[in-house]
mmCIF file of C-alpha atoms in Angstrom:
data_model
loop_
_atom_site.group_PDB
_atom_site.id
_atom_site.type_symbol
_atom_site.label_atom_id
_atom_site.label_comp_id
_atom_site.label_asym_id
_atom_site.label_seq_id
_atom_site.Cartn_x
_atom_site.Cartn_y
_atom_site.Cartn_z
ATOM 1 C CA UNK W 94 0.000 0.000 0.000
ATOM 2 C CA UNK W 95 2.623 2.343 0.874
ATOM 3 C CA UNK W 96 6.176 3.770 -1.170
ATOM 4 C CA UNK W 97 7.282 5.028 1.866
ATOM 5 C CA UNK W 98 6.565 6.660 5.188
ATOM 6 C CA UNK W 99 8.168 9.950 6.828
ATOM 7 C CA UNK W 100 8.424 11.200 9.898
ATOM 8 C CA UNK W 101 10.177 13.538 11.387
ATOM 9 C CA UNK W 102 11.988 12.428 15.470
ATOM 10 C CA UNK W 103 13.179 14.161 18.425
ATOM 11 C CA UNK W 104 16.569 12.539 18.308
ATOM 12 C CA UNK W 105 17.965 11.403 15.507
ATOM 13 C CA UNK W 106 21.077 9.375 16.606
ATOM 14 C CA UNK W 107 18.676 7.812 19.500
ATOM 15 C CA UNK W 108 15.895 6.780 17.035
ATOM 16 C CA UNK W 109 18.316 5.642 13.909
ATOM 17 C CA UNK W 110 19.877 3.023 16.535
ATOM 18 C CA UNK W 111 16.183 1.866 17.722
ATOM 19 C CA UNK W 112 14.876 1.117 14.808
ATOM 20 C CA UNK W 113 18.383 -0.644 13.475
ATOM 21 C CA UNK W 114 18.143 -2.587 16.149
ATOM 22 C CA UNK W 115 14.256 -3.368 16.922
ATOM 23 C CA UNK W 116 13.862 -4.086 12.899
ATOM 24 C CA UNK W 117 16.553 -6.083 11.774
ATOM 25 C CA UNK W 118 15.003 -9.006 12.849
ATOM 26 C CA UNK W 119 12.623 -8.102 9.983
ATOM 27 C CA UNK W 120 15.647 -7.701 7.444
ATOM 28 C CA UNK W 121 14.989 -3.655 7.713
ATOM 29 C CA UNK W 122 18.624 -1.991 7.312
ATOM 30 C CA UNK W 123 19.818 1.820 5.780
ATOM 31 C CA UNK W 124 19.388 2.025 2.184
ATOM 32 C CA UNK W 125 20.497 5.430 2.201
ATOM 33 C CA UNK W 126 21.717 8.252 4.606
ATOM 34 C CA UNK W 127 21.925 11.803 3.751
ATOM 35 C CA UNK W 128 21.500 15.345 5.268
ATOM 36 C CA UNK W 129 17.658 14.941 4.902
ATOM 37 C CA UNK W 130 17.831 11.880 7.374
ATOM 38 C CA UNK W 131 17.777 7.920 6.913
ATOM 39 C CA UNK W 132 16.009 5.718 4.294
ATOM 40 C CA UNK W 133 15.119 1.963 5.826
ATOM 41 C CA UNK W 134 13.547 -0.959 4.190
ATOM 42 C CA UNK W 135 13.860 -4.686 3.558
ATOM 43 C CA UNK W 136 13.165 -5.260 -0.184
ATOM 44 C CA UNK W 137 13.969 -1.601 -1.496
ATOM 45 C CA UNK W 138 10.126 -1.327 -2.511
ATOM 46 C CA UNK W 139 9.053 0.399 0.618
ATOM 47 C CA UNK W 140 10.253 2.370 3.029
ATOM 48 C CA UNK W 141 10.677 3.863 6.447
ATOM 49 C CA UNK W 142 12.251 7.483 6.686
ATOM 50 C CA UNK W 143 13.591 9.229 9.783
ATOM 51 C CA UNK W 144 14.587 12.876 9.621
ATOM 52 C CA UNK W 145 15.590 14.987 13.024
ATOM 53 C CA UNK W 146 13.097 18.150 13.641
ATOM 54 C CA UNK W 147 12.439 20.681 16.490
ATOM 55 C CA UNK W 148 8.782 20.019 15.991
ATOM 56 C CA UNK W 149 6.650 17.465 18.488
ATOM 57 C CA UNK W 150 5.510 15.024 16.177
ATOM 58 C CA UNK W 151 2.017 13.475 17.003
ATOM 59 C CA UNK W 152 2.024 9.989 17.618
ATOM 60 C CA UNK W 153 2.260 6.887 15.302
ATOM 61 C CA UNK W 154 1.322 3.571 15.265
ATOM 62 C CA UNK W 155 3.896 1.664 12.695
ATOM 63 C CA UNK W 156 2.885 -2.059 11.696
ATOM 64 C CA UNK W 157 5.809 -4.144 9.986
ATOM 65 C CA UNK W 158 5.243 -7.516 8.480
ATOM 66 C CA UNK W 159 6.944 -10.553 9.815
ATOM 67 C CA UNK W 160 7.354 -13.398 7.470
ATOM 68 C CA UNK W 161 7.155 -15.961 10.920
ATOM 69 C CA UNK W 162 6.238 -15.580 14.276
ATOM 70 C CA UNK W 163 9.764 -16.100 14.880
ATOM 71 C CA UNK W 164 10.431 -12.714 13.489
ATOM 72 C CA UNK W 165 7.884 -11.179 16.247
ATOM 73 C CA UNK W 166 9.980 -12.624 18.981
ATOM 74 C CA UNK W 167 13.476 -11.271 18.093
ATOM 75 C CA UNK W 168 12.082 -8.078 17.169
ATOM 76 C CA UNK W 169 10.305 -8.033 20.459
ATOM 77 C CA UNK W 170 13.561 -8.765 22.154
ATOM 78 C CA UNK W 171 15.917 -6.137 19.822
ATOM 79 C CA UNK W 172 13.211 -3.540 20.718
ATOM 80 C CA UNK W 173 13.658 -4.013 24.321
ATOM 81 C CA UNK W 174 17.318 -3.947 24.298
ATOM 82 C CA UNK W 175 17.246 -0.532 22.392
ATOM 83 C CA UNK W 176 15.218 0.788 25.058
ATOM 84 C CA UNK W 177 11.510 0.665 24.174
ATOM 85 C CA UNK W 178 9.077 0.390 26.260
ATOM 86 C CA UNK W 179 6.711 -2.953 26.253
ATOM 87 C CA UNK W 180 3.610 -1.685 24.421
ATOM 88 C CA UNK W 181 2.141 -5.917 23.898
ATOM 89 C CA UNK W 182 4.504 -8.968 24.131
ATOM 90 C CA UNK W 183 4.485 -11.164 21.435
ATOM 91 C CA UNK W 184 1.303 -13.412 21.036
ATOM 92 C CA UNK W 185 -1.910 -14.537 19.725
ATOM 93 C CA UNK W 186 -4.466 -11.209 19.037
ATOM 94 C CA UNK W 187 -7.976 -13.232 18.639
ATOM 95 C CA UNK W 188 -9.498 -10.249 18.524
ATOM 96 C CA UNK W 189 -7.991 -8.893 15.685
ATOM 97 C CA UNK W 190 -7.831 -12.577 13.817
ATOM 98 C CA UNK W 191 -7.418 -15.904 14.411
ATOM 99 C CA UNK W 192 -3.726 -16.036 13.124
ATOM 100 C CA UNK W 193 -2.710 -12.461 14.261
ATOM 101 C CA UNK W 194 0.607 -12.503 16.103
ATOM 102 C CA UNK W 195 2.111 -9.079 17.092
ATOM 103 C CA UNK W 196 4.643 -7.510 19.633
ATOM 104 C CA UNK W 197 3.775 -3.855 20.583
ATOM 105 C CA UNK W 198 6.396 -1.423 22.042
ATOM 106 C CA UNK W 199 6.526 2.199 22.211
ATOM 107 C CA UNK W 200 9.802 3.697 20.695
ATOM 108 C CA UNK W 201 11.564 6.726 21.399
ATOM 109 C CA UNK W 202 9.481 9.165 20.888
ATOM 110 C CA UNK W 203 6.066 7.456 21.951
ATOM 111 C CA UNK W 204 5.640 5.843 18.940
ATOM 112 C CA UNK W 205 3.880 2.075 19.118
ATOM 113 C CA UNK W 206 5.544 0.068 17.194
ATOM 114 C CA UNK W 207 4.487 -3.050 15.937
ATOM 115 C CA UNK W 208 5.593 -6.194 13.816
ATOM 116 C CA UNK W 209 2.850 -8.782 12.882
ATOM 117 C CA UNK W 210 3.026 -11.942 11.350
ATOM 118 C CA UNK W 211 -0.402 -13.453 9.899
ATOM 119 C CA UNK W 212 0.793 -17.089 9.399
ATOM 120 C CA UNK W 213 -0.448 -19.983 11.050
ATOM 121 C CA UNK W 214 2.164 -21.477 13.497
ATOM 122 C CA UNK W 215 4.693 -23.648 11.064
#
């Protein structure tokens, strides 16, 4: 659905190592870096775009795609280690679907940040 997605963070430095960290699980690394901030993705189709700004940015809610639950798990863990806040741990949302398995944290600037995976169990 989307090319790409930009948003503009509080600290730059603090939020290009989150989301190195919390979303390489997911294969999401730099694809570019410039004085207009950072390009991410995993298959160079779509992407994620970080630039640093003086303004408060309202709140997100980001949703990556997990190929395996898996994926949740260690992005889950990554998160956590680069400081986010637990927003959901990883499991089962019923509510949303039967095969709906996310991990919710908040990221550095109050962001909730999510990776889902809609495969059954393997």
């Amino acid at each position: 659905m989307f090319d790409h997605v930009v948003f503009g963070v509080s600290d730059y430095a603090a939020s290009k190592a989150f989301f190195l960290k919390a979303l390489e699980p997911i294969g999401i690394a730099v694809v570019s870096e410039g004085p207009l901030g950072i390009e991410l993705s995993a298959d160079g189709k779509s992407s994620l775009c970080l630039f640093q700004t003086e303004e408060k940015p309202a709140h997100l809610h980001l949703a990556f795609v997990a190929e395996n639950r898996q994926q949740v798990e260690a992005f889950y863990r990554a998160a956590q280690e680069a400081g986010a806040k637990d927003n959901g741990a990883p499991g089962l949302r019923p509510n949303y679907s039967g095969k709906y398995y996310a991990a919710f944290v908040i990221g550095p600037d109050g962001h909730n940040i999510e990776v889902v995976c809609h495969e059954s169990e393997a």
